[in-house]
XYZ file of C-alpha atoms in Angstrom:
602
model
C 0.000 0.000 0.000
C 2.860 2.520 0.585
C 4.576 1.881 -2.757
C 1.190 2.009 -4.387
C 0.315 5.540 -2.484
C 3.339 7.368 -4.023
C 1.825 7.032 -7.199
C -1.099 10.108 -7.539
C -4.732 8.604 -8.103
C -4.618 10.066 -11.914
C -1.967 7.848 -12.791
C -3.049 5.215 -10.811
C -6.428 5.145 -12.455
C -4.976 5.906 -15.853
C -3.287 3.363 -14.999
C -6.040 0.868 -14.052
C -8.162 2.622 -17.468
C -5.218 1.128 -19.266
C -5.062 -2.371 -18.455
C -9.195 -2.438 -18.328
C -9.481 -1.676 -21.710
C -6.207 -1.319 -23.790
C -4.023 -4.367 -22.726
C -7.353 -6.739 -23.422
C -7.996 -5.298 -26.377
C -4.992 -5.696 -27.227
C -4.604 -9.212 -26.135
C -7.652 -9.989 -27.609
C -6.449 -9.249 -31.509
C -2.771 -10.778 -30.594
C -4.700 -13.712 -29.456
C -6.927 -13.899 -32.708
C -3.705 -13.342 -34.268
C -2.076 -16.696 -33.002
C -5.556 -18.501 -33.825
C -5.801 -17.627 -37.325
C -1.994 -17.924 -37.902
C -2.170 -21.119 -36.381
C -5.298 -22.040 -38.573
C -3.483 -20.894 -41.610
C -0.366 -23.079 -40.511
C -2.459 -26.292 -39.963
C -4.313 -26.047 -42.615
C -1.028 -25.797 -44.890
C 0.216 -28.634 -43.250
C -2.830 -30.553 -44.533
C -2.742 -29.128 -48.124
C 0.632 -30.233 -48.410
C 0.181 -33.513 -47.200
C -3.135 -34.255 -49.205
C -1.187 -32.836 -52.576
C 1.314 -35.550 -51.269
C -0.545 -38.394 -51.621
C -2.612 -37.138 -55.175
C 0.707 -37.109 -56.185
C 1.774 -40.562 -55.019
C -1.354 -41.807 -56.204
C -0.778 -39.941 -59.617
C 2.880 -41.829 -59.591
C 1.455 -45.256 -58.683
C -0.757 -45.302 -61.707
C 1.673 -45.447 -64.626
C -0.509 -46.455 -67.557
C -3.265 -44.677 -68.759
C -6.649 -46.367 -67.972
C -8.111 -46.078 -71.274
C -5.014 -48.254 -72.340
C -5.263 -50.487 -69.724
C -8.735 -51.189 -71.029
C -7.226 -51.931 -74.748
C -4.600 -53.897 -73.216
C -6.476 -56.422 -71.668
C -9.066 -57.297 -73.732
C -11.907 -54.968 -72.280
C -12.697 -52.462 -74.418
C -16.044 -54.709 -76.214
C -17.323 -55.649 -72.609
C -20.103 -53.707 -70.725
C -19.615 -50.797 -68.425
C -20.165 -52.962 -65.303
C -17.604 -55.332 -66.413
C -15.103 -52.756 -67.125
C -15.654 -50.996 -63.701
C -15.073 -54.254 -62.186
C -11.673 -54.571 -63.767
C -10.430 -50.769 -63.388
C -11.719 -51.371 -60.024
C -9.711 -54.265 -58.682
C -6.636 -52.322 -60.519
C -7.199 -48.825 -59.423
C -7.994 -49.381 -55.956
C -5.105 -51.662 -55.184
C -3.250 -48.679 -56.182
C -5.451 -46.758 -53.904
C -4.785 -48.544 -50.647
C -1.452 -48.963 -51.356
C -1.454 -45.041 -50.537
C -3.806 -45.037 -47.590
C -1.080 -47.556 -46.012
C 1.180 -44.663 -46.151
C -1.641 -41.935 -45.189
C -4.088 -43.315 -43.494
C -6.028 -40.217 -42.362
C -6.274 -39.297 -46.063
C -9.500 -40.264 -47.841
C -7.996 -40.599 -51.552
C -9.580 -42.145 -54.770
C -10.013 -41.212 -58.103
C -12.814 -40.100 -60.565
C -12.485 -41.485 -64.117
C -14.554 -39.646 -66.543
C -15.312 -42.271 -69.380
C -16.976 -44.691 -66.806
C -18.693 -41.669 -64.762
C -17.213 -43.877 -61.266
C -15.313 -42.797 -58.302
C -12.679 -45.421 -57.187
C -11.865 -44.722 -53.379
C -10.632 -48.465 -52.238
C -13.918 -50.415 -51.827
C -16.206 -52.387 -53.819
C -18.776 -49.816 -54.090
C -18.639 -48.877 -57.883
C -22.082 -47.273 -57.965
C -22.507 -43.361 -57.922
C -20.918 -42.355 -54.887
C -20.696 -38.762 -55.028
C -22.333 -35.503 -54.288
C -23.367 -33.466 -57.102
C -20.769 -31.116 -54.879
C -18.027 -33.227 -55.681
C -19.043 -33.863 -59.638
C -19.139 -29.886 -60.119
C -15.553 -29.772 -58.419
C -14.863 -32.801 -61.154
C -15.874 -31.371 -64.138
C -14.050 -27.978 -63.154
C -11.095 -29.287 -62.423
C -11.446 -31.262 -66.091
C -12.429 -28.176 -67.428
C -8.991 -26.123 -66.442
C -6.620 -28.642 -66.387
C -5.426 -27.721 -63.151
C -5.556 -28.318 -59.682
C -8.135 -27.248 -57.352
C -8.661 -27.040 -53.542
C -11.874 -27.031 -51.307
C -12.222 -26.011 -47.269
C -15.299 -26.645 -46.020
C -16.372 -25.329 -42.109
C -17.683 -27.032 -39.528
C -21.033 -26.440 -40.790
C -20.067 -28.567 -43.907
C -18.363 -31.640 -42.139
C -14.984 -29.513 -41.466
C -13.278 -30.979 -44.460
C -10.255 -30.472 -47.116
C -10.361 -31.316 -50.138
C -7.872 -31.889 -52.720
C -8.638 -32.015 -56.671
C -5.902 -33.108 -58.615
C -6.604 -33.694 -62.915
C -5.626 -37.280 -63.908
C -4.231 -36.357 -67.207
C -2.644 -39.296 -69.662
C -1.259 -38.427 -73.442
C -1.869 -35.313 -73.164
C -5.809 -36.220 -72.250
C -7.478 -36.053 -68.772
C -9.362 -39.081 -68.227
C -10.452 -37.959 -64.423
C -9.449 -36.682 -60.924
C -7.550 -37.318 -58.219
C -9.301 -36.572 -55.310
C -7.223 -36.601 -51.633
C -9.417 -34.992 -48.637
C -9.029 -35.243 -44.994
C -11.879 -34.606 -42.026
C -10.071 -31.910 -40.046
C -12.550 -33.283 -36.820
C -10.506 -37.105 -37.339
C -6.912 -34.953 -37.214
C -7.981 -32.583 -34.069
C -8.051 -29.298 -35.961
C -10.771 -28.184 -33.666
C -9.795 -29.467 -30.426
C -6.535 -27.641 -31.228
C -8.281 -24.175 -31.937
C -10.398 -24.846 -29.296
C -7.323 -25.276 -27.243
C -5.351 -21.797 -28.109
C -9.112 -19.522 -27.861
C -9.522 -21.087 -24.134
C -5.470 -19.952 -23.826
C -6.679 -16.484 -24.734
C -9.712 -16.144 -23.434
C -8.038 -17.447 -19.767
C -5.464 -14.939 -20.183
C -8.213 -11.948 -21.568
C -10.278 -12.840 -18.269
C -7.220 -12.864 -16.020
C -6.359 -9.222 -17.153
C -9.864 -7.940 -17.006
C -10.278 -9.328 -13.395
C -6.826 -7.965 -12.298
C -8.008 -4.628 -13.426
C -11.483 -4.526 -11.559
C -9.536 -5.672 -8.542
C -7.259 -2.920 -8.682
C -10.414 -0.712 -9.481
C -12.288 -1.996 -5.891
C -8.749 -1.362 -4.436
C -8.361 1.842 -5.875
C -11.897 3.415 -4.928
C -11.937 1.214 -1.880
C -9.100 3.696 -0.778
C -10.214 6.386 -2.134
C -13.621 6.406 -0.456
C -11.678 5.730 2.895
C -9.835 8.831 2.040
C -12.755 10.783 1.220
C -14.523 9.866 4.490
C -11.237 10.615 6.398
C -11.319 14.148 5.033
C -14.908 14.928 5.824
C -14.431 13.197 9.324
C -11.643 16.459 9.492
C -14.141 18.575 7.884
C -16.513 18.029 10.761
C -13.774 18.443 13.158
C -12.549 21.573 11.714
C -16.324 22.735 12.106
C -15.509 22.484 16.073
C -12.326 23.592 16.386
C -10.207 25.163 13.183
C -6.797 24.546 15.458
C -7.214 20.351 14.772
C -5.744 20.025 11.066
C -6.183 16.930 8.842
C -3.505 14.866 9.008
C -1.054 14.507 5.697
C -2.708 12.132 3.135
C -0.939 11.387 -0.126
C -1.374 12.026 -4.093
C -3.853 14.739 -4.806
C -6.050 13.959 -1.976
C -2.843 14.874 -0.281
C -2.879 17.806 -1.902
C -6.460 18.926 -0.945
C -5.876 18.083 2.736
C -2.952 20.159 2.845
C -5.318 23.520 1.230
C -7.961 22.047 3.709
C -5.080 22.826 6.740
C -3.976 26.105 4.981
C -7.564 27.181 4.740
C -8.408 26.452 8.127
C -5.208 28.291 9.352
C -5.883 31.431 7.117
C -9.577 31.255 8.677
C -8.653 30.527 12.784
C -6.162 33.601 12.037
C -9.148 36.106 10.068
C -10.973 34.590 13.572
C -8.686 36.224 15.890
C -8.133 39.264 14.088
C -11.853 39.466 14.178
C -12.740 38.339 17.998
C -9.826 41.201 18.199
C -11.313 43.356 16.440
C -14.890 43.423 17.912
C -13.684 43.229 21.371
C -11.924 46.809 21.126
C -14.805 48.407 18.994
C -16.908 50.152 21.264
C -20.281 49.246 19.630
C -22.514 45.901 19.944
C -22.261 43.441 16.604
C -24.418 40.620 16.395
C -24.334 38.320 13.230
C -26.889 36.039 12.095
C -27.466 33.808 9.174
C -30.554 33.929 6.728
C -32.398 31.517 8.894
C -32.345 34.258 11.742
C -29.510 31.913 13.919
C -27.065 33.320 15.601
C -23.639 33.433 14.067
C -21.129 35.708 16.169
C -21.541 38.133 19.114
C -19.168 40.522 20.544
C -18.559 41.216 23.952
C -20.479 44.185 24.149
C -23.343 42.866 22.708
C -23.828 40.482 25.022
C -23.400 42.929 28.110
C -25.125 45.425 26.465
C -28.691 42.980 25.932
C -27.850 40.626 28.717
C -27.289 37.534 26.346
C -26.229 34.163 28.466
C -22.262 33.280 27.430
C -22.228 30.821 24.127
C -24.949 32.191 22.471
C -23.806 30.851 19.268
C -26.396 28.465 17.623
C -30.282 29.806 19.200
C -32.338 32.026 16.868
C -32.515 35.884 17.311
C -35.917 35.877 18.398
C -35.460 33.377 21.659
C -32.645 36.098 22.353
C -34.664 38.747 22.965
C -38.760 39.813 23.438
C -40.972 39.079 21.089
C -42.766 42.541 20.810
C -38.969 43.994 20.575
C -38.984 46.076 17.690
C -35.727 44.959 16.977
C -36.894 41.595 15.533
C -39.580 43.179 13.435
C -36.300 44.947 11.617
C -34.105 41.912 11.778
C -37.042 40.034 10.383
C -38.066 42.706 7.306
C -34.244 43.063 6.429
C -34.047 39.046 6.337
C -37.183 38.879 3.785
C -37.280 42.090 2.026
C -33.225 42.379 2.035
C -33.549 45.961 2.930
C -31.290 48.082 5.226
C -32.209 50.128 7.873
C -29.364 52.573 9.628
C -29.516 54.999 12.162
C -32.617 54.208 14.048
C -33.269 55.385 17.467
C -34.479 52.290 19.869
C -35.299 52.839 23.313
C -34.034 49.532 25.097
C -34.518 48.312 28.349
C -33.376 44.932 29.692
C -34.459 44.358 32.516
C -32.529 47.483 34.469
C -33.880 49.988 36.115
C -32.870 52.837 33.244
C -33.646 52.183 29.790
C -30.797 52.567 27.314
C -30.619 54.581 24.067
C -29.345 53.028 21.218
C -28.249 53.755 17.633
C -29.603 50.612 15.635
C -28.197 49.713 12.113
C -29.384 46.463 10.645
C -27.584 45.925 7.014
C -27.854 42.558 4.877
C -24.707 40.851 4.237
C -24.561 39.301 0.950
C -21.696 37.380 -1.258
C -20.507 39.015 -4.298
C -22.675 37.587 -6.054
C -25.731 38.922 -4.479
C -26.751 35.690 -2.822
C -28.859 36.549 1.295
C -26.022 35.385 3.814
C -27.642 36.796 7.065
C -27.721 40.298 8.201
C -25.744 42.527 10.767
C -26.870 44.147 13.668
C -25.081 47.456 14.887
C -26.149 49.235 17.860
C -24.109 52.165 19.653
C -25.477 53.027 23.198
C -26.126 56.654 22.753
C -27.321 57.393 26.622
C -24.178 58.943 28.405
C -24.248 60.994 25.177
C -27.234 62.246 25.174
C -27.161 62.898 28.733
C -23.997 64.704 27.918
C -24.788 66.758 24.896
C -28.600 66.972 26.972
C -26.633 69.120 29.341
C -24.046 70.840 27.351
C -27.931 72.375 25.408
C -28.826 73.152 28.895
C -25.724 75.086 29.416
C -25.681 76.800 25.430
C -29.544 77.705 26.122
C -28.712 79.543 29.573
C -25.715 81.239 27.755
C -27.607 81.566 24.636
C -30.947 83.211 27.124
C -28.191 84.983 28.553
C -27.039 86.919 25.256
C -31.004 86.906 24.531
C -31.429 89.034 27.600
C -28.951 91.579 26.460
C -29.659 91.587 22.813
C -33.678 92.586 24.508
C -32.196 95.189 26.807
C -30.261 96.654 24.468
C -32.660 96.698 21.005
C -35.289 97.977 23.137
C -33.078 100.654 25.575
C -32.238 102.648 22.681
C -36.581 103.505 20.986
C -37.424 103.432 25.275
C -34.627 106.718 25.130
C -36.151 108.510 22.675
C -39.625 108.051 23.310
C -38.839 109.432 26.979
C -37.271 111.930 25.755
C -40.023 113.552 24.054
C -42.583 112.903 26.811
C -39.970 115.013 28.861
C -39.614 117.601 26.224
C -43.855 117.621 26.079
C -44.006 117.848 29.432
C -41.710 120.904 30.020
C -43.705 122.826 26.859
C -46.252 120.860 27.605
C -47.401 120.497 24.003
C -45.967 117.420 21.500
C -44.823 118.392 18.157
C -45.632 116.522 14.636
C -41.971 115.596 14.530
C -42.190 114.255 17.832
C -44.764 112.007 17.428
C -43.520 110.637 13.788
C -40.415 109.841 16.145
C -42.163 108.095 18.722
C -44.447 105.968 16.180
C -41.163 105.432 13.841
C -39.889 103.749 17.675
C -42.811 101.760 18.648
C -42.880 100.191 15.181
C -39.780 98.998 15.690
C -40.178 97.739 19.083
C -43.157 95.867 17.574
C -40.949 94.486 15.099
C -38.583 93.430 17.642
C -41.018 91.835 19.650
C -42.574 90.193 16.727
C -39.430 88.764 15.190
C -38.183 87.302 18.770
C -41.717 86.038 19.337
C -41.247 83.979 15.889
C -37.462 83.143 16.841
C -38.333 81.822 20.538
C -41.312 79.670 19.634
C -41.507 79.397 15.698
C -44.570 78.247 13.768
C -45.082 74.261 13.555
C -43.795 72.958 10.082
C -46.767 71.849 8.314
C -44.113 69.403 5.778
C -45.520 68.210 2.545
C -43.984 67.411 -0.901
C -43.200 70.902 -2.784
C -41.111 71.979 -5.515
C -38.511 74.026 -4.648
C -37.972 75.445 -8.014
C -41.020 76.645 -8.551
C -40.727 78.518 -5.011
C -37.575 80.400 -6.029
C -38.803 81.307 -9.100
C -41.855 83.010 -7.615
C -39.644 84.699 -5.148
C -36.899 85.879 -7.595
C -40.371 87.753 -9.999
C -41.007 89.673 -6.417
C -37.125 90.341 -6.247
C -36.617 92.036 -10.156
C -40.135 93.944 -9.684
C -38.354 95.507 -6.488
C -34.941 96.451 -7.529
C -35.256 96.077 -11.432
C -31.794 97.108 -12.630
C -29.660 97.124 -9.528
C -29.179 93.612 -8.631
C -28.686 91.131 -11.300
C -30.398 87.169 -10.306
C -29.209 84.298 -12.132
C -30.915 80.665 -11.710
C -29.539 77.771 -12.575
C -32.279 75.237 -11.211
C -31.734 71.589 -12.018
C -34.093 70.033 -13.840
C -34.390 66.631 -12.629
C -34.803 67.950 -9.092
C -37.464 65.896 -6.812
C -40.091 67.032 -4.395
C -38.152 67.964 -1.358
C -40.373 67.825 2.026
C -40.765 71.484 3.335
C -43.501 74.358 4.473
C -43.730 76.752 1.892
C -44.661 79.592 4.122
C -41.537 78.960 6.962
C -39.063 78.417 3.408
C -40.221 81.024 1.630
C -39.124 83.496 4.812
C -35.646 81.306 5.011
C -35.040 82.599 1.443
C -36.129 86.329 1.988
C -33.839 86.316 4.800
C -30.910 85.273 2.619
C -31.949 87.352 -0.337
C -32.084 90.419 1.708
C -28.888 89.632 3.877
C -27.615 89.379 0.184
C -29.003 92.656 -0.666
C -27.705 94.469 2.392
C -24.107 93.398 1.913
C -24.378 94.881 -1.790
C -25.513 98.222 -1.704
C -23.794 99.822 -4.846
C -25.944 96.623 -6.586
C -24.533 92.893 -7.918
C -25.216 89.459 -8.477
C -27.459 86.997 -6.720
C -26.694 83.778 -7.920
C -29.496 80.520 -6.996
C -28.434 77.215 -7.935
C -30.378 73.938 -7.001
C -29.332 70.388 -7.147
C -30.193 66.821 -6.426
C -27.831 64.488 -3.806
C -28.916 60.870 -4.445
C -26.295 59.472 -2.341
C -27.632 61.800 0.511
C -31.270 61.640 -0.221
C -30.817 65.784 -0.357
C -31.878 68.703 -2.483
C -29.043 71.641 -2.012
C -29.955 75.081 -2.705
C -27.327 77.915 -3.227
C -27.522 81.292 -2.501
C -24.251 82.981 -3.170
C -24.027 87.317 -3.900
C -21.347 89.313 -4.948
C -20.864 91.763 -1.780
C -18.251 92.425 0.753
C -18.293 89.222 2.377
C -17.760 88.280 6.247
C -14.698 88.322 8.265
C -13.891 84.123 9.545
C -13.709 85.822 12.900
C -17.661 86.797 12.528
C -18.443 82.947 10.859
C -19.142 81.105 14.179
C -21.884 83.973 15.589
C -23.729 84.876 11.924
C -26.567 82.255 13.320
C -26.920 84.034 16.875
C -29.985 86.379 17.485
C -29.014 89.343 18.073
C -25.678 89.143 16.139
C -25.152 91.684 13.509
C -22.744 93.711 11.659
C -24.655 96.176 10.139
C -25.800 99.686 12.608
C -29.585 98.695 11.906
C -29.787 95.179 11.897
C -31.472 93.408 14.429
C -29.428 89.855 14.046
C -32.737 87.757 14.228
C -33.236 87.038 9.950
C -30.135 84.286 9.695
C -31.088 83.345 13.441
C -35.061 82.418 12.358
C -33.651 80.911 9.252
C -31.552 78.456 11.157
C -34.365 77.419 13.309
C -36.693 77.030 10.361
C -34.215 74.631 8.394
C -33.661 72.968 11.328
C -37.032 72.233 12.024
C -37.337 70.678 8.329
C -34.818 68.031 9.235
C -32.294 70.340 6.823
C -28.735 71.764 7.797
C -27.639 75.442 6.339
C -23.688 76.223 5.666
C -22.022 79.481 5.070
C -18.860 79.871 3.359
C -17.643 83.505 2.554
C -14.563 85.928 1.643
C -14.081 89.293 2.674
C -14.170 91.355 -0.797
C -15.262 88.613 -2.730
C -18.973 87.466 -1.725
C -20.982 85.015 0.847
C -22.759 81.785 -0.134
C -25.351 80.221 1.997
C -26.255 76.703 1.140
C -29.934 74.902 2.367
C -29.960 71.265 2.765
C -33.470 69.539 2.651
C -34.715 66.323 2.690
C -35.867 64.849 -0.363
């Protein structure tokens, strides 16, 4: 078995292929060979030694028979009586031969008489009309003539020899032999059973070798998936060495199983650093791998590999209703907010992400739950809001005090001045209602900025909201300021109130206009982001731009560079996008221009 293991199992099955079917094949025609050459050879053998005795027989009779008829006196009798005396002569003649050959049947046909001499007394017609066809055509061409008849004919050979006298043939020699009398067939029958021993031997060796052969090779096989299932338990028990090919495989089987218990620790490493729960299950919902987090974080018992998702956790946990949906529909879900509570006294706050996890090809492996626990967070960022809204009431306080200080002055300074003439003047009172206009503007605005409308959101077109806005704008300031659109045309609904957007982009406009006095460009640009799910709209001007210094406060109410300005139009703009889901960004250059961009959801 060793020596026979060092050959691979393609050669040793080419090998076994060849002496199935070549070497018997082969065998089989060398074999037919031998039979037919020794057929051939036997049958030569006979030839020769039935031309032997026609010729002996040819040599014995010296005198023509139709002379030996004149000679003695026979040539008036009858036919009988001449028979008789050709007979007694001839066949002495005859058996003189079969003492020398006495396998051969030999006698001889003589034409005038129409009798066959073979050594008897039968002198009647004692031949086939087989044998008197072979006469006459042997008479007929004056030459010699040989018969083989098969078994189905008697198995004989027959030799036809013309009996020719003065130039005249008076009959035929005829020498034959039964080839069943000499053993012809025993002897064939002898070398086919030689062949046929030795064809059978070969074929038998092969299918031998062939249950040897696959006998070991299903042994092998079953040794390898016997590792297979081991290596399902624990990837750090290799196969041991095999030989050939199989040898081969076992040794990628090994490699394989090396290359995955490493990816295994990187991965176990891996997950136990990341500071978010993974949980992996297959496409029946079983699970596959769990971090360490994960199982602190939802209380999961230690070797949870193996149970299904939903004996894990609640059934009314909204979690399985998105493990389950992703699973069937194959559809993602990130970024969802889950309030979780297992079984402690404060509930949790997690980021969920559940994402399918398919092969290259496209084929439903399982899915992937992600969850970050958001709660220290959002405690944290709860309070750092608590702290910006004090600071931010703080600066509101001021901003108040001082917006309204300043129309509170001059108002009471005119009731002083009426009170020492004790009469108001028109100029006085246009003063006075100028100041309580604007402190009911004031009010008004940081009414809208502290508590702002609710956002009624449906599906609008945004274009068609600038463009209605931009008519107002050229009506207004026809010649001075110079709007350009370039509004995409495959934009989508985006989800907004058309009232609270239509004040985000007055505020912007005007902001626009203020920083241009001497006139300029307004540029409004829209465009789809498909792999945001976002409609962007651009507002960008030509005027004297903002210091980087004055970036970080343009949002604050109350903030304002200009003498006049309140600092509430950006601030209410900010809360309105904001309320819409949206985010707003400024970039701008001192001397060169601003541009405000609007996110919205699509």
């Amino acid at each position: 078995m060793g020596s026979l293991h060092r050959f691979f199992y393609g050669n040793r099955i080419l090998f076994l292929v060849t002496l199935l079917l070549v070497l018997p094949v082969f065998l089989t025609v060398y074999m037919m060979h031998i039979i037919k050459n020794s057929e051939l050879s036997l049958l030569e053998h006979q030839k020769a030694k039935l031309n032997q005795a026609a010729y002996l027989l040819d040599q014995n009779l010296t005198v023509s028979l139709d002379d030996y008829l004149v000679n003695n006196g026979l040539e008036g009798k009858s036919r009988q009586e001449k028979i008789i005396a050709l007979g007694n002569f001839v066949n002495e003649k005859i058996n003189s031969v079969k003492r020398e050959y006495p396998e051969v049947h030999i006698g001889l046909y003589y034409a005038p008489l129409h009798v066959f001499f073979d050594g008897t007394s039968r002198f009647d017609e004692n031949f086939s009309l087989r044998r008197k066809k072979a006469f006459e055509d042997t008479m007929a061409h004056r030459k010699s003539m040989v018969q083989n008849l098969g078994p189905e004919e008697g198995g004989i050979i027959e030799i036809y020899r013309p009996f020719t006298r003065n130039g005249k043939v008076e009959g035929v020699i005829r020498s034959a032999e039964y080839l069943s009398e000499v053993g012809y067939y025993g002897k064939r029958r002898h070398i086919e059973m030689i062949a046929y021993s030795a064809i059978a031997v070969v074929v038998l060796t092969g299918f031998g070798g062939a249950i040897y052969i696959f006998r070991d090779l299903v042994m092998q096989v079953r040794f390898i998936r016997q590792g297979l299932k081991t290596l399902e338990e624990d990837l750090t028990k290799t196969m041991p060495e095999a030989h050939g090919e199989l040898g081969e495989i076992v040794e990628g089987i090994n490699g394989f199983a090396r290359r995955i218990a490493e990816l295994n620790l990187y991965t176990e490493t891996m997950l136990a650093v990341i500071d978010e729960a993974i949980v992996v299950v297959n496409a029946g919902g079983k699970v596959v791998l769990a971090n360490n987090l994960a199982r602190e974080l939802f209380a999961l018992p230690e070797g949870i590999k193996g149970p299904m998702i939903n004996e894990l956790f609640p059934k009314n946990s909204p979690l399985i209703d998105y493990l389950q949906r992703t699973l069937k529909e194959e559809k993602a879900f990130r970024d969802l907010m889950l309030n979780w509570n297992n079984g402690q006294k404060n509930s949790r706050q997690l980021l969920l992400s559940i994402l399918p996890l398919k092969t290259a090809s496209g084929q439903l492996l399982g899915a992937v739950i992600n969850c970050r626990d958001l709660t220290e967070r959002m405690r944290l960022e709860e309070k750092v809001r608590r702290q910006e809204r004090l600071a931010a009431l703080g600066k509101l306080v001021t901003g108040v005090a001082h917006e309204i200080r300043n129309p509170l002055t001059s108002i009471s300074c005119y009731i002083q001045h009426w009170l020492q003439n004790n009469q108001p003047n028109a100029q006085a009172l246009a003063t006075i209602q100028r100041e309580i206009a604007r402190l009911d503007y004031i009010v008004e605005q940081l009414l809208y900025f502290t508590k702002p409308a609710e956002a009624r959101l449906v599906q609008r077109d945004l274009n068609v909201l600038i463009r209605e806005l931009t008519e107002f704008f050229r009506e207004m300031h026809h010649g001075k300021y110079n709007l350009l659109l370039d509004l995409s045309t495959d934009l989508p609904p985006v989800w907004m109130d058309a009232e609270q957007m239509e004040r985000v982009v007055v505020n912007i406009i005007f902001n626009a206009i203020q920083a241009m006095p001497e006139g300029g460009t307004i540029s409004i640009t829209t465009a789809y982001l498909p792999d945001r799910h976002q409609v962007a709209m651009t507002i960008a001007d030509t005027g004297c731009g903002i210091p980087k210094e004055n970036l970080a406060h343009l949002f604050d109410p109350f903030y304002s560079t200009r003498p006049k300005g309140t600092g509430l139009g950006l601030a209410i703009a900010y809360e309105i996008v904001q309320a819409h889901g949206g985010q707003i960004e400024v970039e701008s250059e001192v001397g060169k221009g601003t541009r405000f961009t609007v996110y919205l959801r699509a």
